[in-house]
XYZ file of C-alpha atoms in Angstrom:
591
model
C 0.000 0.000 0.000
C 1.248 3.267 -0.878
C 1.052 5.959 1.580
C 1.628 9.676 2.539
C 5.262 10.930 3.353
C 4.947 13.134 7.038
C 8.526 14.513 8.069
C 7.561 16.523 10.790
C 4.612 17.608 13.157
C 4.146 20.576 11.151
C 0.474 19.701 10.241
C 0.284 21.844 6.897
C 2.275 19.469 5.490
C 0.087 16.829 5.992
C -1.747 15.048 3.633
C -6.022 16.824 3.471
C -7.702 13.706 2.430
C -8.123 11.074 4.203
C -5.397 8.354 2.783
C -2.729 6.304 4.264
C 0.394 8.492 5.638
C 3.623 7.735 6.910
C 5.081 8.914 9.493
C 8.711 9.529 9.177
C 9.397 8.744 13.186
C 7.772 9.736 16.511
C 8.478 12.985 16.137
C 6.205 14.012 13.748
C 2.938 12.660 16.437
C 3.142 15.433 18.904
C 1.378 13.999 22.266
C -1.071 16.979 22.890
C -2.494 15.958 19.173
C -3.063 12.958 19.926
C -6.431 12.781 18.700
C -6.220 14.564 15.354
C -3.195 11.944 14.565
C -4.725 8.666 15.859
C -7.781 9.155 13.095
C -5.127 8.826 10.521
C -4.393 5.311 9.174
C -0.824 5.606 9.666
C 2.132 3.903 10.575
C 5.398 4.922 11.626
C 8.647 4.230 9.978
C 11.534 2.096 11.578
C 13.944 4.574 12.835
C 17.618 3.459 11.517
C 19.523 3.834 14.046
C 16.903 1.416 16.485
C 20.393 -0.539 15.221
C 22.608 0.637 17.779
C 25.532 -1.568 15.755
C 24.729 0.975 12.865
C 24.344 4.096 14.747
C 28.133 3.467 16.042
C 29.496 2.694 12.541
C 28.287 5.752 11.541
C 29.493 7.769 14.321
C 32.788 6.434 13.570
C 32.115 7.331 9.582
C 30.587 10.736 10.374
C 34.089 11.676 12.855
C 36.263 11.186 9.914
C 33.782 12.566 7.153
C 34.051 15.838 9.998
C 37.461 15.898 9.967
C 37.839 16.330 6.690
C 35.327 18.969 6.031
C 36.270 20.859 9.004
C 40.363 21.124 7.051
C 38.159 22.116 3.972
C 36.057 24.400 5.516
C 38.863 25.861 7.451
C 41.022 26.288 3.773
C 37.827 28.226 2.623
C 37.099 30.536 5.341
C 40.622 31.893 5.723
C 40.316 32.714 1.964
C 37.091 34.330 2.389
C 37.918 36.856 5.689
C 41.440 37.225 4.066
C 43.468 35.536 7.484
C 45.567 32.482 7.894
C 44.338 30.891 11.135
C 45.249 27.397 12.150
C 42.968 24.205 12.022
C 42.712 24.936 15.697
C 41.565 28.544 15.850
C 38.734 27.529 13.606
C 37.975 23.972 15.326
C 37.218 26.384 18.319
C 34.706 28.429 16.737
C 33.143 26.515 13.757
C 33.733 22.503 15.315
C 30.552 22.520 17.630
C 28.277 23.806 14.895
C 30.217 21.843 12.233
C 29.842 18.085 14.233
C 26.443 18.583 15.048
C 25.326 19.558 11.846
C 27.490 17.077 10.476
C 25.537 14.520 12.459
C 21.677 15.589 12.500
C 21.671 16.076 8.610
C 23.053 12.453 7.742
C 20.116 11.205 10.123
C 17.218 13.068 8.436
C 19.101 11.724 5.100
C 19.077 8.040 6.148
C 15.721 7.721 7.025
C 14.766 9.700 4.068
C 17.029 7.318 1.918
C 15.601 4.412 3.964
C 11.696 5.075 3.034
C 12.369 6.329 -0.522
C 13.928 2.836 -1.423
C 10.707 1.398 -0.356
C 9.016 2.651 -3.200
C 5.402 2.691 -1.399
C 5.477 6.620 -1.272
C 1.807 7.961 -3.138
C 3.584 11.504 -1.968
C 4.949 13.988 0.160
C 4.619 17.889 1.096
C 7.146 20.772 1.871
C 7.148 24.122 2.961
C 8.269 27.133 0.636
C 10.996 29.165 2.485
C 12.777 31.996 1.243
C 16.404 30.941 1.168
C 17.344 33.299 3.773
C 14.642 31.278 6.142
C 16.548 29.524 9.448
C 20.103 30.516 8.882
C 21.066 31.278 12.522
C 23.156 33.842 13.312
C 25.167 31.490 15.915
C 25.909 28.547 17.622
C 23.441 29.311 20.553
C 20.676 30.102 17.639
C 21.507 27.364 16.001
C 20.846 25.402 19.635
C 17.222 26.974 19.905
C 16.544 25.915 15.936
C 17.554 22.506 15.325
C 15.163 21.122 18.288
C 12.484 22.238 16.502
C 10.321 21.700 13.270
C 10.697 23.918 11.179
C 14.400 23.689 10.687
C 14.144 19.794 10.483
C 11.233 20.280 7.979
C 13.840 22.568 5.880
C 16.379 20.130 6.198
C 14.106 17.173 4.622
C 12.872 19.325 2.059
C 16.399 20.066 0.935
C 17.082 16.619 1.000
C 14.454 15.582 -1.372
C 15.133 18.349 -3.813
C 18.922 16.831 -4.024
C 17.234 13.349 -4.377
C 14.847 14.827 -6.971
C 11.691 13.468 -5.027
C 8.881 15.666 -6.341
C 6.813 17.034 -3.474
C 3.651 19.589 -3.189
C 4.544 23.012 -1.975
C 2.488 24.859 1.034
C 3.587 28.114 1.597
C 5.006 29.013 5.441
C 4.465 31.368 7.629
C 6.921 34.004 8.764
C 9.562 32.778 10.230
C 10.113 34.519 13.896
C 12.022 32.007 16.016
C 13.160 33.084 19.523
C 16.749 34.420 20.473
C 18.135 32.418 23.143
C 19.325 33.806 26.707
C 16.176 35.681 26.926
C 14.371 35.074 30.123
C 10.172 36.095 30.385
C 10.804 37.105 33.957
C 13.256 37.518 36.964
C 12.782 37.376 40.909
C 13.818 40.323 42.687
C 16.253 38.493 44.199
C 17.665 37.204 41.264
C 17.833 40.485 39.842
C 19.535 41.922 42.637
C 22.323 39.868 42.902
C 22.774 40.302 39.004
C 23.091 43.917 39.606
C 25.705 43.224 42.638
C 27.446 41.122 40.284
C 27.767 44.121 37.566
C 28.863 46.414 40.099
C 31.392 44.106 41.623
C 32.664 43.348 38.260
C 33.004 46.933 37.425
C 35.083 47.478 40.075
C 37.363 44.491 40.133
C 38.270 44.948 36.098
C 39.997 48.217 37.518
C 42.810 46.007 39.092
C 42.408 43.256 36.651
C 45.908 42.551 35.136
C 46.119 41.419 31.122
C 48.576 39.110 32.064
C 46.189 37.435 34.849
C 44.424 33.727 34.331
C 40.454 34.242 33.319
C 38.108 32.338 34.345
C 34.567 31.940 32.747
C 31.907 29.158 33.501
C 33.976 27.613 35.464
C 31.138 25.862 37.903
C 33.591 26.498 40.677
C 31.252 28.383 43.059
C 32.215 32.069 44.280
C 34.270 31.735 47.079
C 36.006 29.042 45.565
C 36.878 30.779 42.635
C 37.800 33.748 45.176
C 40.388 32.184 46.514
C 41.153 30.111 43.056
C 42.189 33.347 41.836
C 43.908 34.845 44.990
C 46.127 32.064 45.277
C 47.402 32.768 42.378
C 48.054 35.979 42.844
C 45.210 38.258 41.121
C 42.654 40.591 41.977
C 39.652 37.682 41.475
C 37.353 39.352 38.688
C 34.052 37.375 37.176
C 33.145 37.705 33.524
C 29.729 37.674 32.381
C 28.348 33.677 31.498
C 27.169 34.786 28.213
C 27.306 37.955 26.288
C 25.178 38.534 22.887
C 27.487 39.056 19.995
C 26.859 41.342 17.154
C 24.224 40.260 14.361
C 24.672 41.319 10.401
C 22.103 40.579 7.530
C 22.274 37.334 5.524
C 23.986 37.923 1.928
C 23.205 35.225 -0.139
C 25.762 36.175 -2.612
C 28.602 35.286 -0.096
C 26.785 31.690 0.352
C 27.529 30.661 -3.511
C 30.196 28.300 -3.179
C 30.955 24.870 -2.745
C 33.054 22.788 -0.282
C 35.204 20.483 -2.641
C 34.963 16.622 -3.131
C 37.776 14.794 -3.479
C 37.975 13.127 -7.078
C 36.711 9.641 -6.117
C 33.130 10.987 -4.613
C 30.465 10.173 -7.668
C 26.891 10.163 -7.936
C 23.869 12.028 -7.131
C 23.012 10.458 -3.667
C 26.329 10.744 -2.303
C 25.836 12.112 1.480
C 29.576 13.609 1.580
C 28.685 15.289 -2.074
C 25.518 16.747 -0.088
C 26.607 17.879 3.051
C 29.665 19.853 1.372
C 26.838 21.683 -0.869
C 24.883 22.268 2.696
C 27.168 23.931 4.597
C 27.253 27.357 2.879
C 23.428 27.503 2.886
C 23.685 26.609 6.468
C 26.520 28.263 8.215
C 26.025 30.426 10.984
C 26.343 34.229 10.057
C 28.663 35.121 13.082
C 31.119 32.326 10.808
C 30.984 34.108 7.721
C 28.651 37.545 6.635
C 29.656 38.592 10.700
C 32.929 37.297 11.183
C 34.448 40.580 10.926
C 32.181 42.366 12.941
C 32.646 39.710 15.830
C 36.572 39.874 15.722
C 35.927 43.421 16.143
C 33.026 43.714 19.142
C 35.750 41.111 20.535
C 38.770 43.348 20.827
C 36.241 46.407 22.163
C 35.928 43.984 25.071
C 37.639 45.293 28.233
C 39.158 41.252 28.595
C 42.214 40.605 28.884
C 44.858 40.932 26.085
C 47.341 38.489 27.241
C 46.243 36.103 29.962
C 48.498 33.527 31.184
C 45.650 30.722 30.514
C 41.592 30.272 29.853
C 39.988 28.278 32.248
C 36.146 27.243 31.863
C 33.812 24.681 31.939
C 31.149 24.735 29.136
C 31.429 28.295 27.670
C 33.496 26.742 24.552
C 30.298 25.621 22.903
C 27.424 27.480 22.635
C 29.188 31.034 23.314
C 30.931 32.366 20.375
C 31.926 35.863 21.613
C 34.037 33.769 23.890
C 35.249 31.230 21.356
C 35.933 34.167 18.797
C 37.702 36.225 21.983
C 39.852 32.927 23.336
C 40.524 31.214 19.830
C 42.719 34.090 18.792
C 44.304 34.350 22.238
C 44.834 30.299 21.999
C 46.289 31.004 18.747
C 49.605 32.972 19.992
C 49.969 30.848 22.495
C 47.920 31.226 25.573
C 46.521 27.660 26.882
C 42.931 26.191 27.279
C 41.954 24.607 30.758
C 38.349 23.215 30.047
C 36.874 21.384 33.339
C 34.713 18.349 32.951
C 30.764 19.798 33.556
C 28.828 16.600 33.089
C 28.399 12.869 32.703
C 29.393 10.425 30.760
C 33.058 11.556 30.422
C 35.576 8.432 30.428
C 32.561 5.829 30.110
C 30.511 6.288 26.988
C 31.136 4.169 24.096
C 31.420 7.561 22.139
C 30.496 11.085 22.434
C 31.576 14.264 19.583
C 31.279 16.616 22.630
C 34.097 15.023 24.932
C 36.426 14.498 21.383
C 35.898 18.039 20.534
C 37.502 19.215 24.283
C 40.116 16.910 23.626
C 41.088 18.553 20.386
C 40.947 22.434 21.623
C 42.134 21.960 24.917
C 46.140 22.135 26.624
C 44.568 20.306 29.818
C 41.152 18.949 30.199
C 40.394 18.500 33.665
C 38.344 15.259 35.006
C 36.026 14.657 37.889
C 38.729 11.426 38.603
C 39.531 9.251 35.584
C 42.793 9.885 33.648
C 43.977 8.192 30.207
C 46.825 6.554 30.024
C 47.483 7.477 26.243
C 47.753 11.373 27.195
C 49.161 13.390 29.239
C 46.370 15.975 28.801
C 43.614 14.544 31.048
C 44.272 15.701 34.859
C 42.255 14.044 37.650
C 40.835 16.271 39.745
C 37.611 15.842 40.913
C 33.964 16.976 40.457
C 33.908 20.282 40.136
C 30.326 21.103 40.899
C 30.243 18.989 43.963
C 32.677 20.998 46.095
C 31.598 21.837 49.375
C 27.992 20.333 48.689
C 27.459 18.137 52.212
C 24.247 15.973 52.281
C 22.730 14.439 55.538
C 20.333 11.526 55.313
C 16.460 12.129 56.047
C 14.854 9.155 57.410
C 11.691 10.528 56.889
C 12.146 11.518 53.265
C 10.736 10.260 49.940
C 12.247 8.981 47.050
C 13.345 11.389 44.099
C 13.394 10.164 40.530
C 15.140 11.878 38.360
C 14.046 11.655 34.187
C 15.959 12.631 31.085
C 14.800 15.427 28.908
C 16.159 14.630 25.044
C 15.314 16.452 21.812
C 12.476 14.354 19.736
C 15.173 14.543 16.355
C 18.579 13.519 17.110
C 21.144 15.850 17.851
C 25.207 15.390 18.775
C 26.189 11.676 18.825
C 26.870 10.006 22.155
C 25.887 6.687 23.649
C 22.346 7.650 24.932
C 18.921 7.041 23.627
C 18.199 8.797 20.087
C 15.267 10.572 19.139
C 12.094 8.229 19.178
C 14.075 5.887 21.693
C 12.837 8.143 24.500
C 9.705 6.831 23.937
C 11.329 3.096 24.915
C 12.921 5.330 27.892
C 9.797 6.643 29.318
C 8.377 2.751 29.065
C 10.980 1.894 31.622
C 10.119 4.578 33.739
C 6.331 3.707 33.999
C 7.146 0.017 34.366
C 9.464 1.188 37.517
C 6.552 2.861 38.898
C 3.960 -0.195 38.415
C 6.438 -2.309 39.733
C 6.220 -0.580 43.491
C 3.595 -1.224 45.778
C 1.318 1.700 46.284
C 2.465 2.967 49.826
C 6.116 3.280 47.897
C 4.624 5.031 44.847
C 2.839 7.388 47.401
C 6.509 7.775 48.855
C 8.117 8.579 45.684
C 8.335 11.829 43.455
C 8.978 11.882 39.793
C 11.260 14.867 38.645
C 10.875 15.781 34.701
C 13.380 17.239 32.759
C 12.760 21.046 32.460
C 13.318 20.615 28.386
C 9.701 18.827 27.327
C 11.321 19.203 23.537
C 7.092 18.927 23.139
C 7.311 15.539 24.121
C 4.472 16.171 26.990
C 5.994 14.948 29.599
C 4.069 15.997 32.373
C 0.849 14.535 29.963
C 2.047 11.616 29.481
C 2.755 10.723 33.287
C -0.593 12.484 34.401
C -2.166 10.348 32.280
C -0.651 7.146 33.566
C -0.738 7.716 36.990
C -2.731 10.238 37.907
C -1.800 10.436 41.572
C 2.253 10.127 41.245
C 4.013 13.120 42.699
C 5.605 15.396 40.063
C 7.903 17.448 40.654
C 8.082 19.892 36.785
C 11.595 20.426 37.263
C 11.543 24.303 37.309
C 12.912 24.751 40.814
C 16.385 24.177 41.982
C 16.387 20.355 42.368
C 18.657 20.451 45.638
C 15.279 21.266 47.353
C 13.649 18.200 46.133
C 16.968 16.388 47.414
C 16.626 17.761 50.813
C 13.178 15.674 51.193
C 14.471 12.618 49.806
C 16.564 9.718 51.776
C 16.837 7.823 48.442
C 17.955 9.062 44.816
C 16.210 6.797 41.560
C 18.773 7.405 38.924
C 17.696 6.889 34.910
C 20.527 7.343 32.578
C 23.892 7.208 32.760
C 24.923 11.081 32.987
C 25.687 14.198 35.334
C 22.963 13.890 38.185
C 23.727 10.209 39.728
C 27.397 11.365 39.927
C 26.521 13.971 42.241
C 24.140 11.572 44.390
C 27.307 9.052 45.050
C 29.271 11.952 45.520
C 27.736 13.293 48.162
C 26.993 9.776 49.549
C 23.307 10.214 49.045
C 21.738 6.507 48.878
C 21.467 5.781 45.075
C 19.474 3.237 42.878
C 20.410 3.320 38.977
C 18.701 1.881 36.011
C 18.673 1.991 32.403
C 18.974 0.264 29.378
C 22.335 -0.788 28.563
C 21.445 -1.281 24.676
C 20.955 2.511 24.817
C 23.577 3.786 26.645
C 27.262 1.492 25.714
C 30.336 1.658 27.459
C 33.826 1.890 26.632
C 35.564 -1.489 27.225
C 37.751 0.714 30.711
C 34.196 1.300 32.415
C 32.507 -1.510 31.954
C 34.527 -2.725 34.620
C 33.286 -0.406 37.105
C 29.779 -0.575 36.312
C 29.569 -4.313 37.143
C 31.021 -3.791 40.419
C 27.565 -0.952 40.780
C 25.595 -4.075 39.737
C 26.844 -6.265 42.087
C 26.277 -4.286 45.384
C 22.433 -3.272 43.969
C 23.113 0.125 42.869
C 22.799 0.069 38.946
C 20.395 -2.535 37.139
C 19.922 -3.558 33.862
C 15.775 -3.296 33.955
C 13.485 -1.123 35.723
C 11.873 -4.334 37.964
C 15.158 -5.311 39.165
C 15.733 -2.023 40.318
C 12.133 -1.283 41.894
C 12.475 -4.838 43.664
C 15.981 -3.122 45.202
C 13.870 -0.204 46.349
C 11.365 -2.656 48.046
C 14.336 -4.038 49.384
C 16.372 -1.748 51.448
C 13.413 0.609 51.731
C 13.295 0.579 55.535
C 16.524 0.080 56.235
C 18.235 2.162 53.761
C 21.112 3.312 56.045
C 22.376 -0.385 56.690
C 22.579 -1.142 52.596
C 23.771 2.331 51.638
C 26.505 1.911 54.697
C 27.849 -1.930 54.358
C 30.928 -2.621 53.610
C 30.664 -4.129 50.276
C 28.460 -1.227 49.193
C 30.574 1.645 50.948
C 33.780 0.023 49.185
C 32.434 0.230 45.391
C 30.987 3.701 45.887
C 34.129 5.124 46.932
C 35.891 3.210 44.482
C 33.264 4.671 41.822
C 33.600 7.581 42.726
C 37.144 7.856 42.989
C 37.309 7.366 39.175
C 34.297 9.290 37.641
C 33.145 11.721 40.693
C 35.334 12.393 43.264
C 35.406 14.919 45.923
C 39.094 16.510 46.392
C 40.806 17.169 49.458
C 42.377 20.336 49.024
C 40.573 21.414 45.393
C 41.803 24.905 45.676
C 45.897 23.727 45.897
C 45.047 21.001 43.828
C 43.780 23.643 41.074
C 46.292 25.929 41.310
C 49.421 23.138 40.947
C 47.412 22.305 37.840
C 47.305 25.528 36.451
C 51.155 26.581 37.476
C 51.992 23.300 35.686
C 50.075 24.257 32.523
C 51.644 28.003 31.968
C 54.910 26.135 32.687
């Protein structure tokens, strides 16, 4: 039977009659439509990479396919803006946008590939855009636009016009998409210390040295960055988290070129003959029509000129002033500290984020492993965990925590992918059923503050009505403080803070979905063994049954007290002395 082509949940491209659709993948059935898409008689489309085997030989494919466009990229830009920068200056600024576009186009080609061969299309429709449409002016726009449908629905539509799969045209409306950073509201509170924080840093960039180490995102709170930055010998200054950079209009004209193929790419549906025509159509404007104009709000900036190193935790990604500002320091010479700020680091399977920190960075510090193959990594310890003490509540509930992903799939790493959150959120409710109902009374379920229009808080009203939820919009050390017990569900930043601070911990996930390297598998088993991490949401409901009432005398045995801090001591633990530990790291790097 031939059916209707859906892409996306964009509903004016859907077909008016009443005939068999398609849909591409779970993304396109938006939960709070429900009932307009469960009339259809439609079926949804195996998602590729539901082969995790596949999904990692393409990772490994798509890191070599970006290494190659990112030199030929590189050759082209420093031929357009006239300069002669090194693979490295431009790796800083253009590598996040490059690997992730890299990676979320050859999906939305594969499955498009994938249901074309079938040959049981009766047709498909796509939006007219101008050609302007979508073309963000950053990384951090490009963040708030590739979540969503309408850039994914341009990106298919592009894709069938290189496949030459004739499709209806519906005309969009105009494009307004939000600017990130932009908050609706702020508590007086909030807004106060904000001002403090302007005036302090006012004042302290009057005794701020060029020469001095800065520090930006760091996650280090504010005294210990205070006396971070004493120790070494400066007047400790803050910089702003995030500063807008300058915007310029889109010139098509400069867009008219071509990444080029090596000889031995041929045909039509070549992916690395399409991407290369993609990225100048795509490119973020603060990369090429304002490049200038962001090398020069970047030397206005009253940073330093010469600092002895960069240190930071996350700003290299999403904040291109900085990456613009730092990339040219980096480039005569002044080194890149980048702290670990999340999970997953030294255990994954694979992950473009953690390789891309690797590349820029003189020393990358980690919350406790180190690599044997390079001198680079420094153990330290966890970095947001300093100074956070914990104190078990009898009394308390249990917290679950749940993992907010977007519904198209974004940067490669060993977690679920787009409609595979739906097989997630399974697990979750099976955890639930599996408690008895004074334990389910007991327990609150924390969703992830990004829906990504999944519904979340729909979907779990709507299968157990009378669960605790907890929407995830307050600071979720206050839903700690009521808990005595800590349900972890994927393998990433928040369980390592519950063993680190010795809070009483029960993981599970699915291990199909999130792989390990072959050095932390290792480690995990020894979780498995004591109780703490299981391989199915039963087994790790039947653990809470378990030690519920006598939590303390699990959580403090000997067997389980031994793993932890063994655990921990690898991927999240708590130094000593950070602050001396810190500063022999960064004497050692300007050395």
């Amino acid at each position: 039977m031939k059916r209707f082509l859906i892409t996306t949940a964009l509903e004016k491209t859907w077909p008016t009659n009443n005939e068999p659709v398609l849909f591409l993948g779970e993304w396109c059935r938006l939960y709070r439509r429900k009932a307009t898409w469960e009339k259809l008689d439609g079926v949804v489309a195996t998602y590729h990479w539901d082969n995790r085997e596949k999904l990692y030989k393409d990772y490994l494919y798509l890191r070599n396919l970006y290494e190659e466009l990112l030199i030929e990229l590189v050759e082209r830009l420093n031929v357009i803006h006239s300069v002669n920068f090194s693979l490295r200056y431009w790796r800083i600024i253009i590598g996040p946008w490059l690997g992730y576009f890299i990676q979320m186009v050859f999906d939305r080609w594969e499955m498009l590939q994938q249901v074309v061969k079938s040959d049981n299309l009766s047709g498909v429709r796509v939006m007219h855009r101008e050609k302007e449409d979508l073309i963000p002016n950053d990384m951090a726009d490009f963040s708030a636009l590739y979540t969503g449908d309408d850039w994914n629905e341009l990106i298919y539509s592009q894709i069938m016009a290189w496949m030459k799969i004739p499709a209806e045209t519906v005309h969009s409306p105009n494009m307004v998409h939000a600017s990130p950073g932009k908050e609706v509201s702020i508590n007086p509170i909030k807004r106060l210390k904000r001002f403090l924080g302007v005036v302090y840093h006012h004042i302290s960039s009057l005794f701020y040295r060029d020469c001095d180490f800065f520090f930006i995102s760091t996650y280090l709170k504010r005294n210990q960055e205070i006396c971070l930055q004493a120790i070494l010998g400066q007047i400790p200054v803050f910089w702003p988290p995030y500063l807008a950079g300058p915007t310029a209009p889109v010139n098509l004209e400069k867009r008219q070129w071509e990444l080029t193929a090596p000889k031995t790419e041929v045909g039509d549906c070549n992916f690395s003959l399409f991407i290369r025509a993609m990225i100048p159509k795509h490119i973020p404007i603060a990369y090429l029509e304002g490049y200038k104009n962001m090398v020069t709000f970047t030397n206005s900036l009253l940073w330093p000129k010469n600092p002895k190193a960069i240190f930071t935790a996350n700003a290299y990604n999403s904040f291109d002033v900085f990456k613009v500002w730092a990339a040219e320091k980096i480039e005569y010479g002044c080194p890149l500290i980048i702290g670990q700020h999340g999970g997953g680091h030294g255990a994954n399977k694979w992950g473009f984020y953690e390789e891309h920190q690797f590349a820029i960075s003189d020393r990358w510090i980690s919350w406790g492993f180190e690599d044997e193959g390079t001198s680079k990594i420094r153990s330290f310890g966890n970095l947001k965990m300093l100074g956070v003490v914990w104190q078990l509540k009898p009394d308390g509930g249990a917290l679950m925590v749940e993992m907010g992903l977007p519904r198209y799939s974004y940067h490669m790493y060993s977690i679920p992918v787009a409609s595979q959150w739906l097989e997630y959120l399974e697990d979750q409710y099976l955890f639930v059923a599996a408690l008895p109902l004074v334990l389910q009374r007991q327990l609150t379920v924390r969703l992830s503050p990004h829906d990504y229009e999944w519904g979340q808080l729909e979907r779990w009203r709507d299968k157990f009505p009378t669960i605790q939820i907890d929407e995830g919009t307050t600071y979720i050390e206050k839903s700690i403080e009521k808990s005595r017990i800590f349900i972890a569900t994927y393998n990433a930043t928040t369980f390592l803070e519950s063993m680190a601070m010795n809070m009483p911990t029960i993981m599970f996930w699915n291990p199909r979905h999130s792989e390990l390297n072959e050095s932390a598998i290792i480690h995990y088993n020894k979780l498995k063994a004591v109780g703490i991490l299981h391989d199915n949401p039963e087994s790790a409901a039947n653990q809470m049954i378990r030690v519920w009432n006598t939590i303390p005398e699990w959580w403090d045995s000997e067997s389980v007290k031994h793993v932890r801090r063994e655990f921990c001591e690898r991927y999240s633990k708590i130094p000593q002395n950070p602050i001396k530990d810190l500063n022999h790291i960064f004497r050692e790097v300007i050395q």
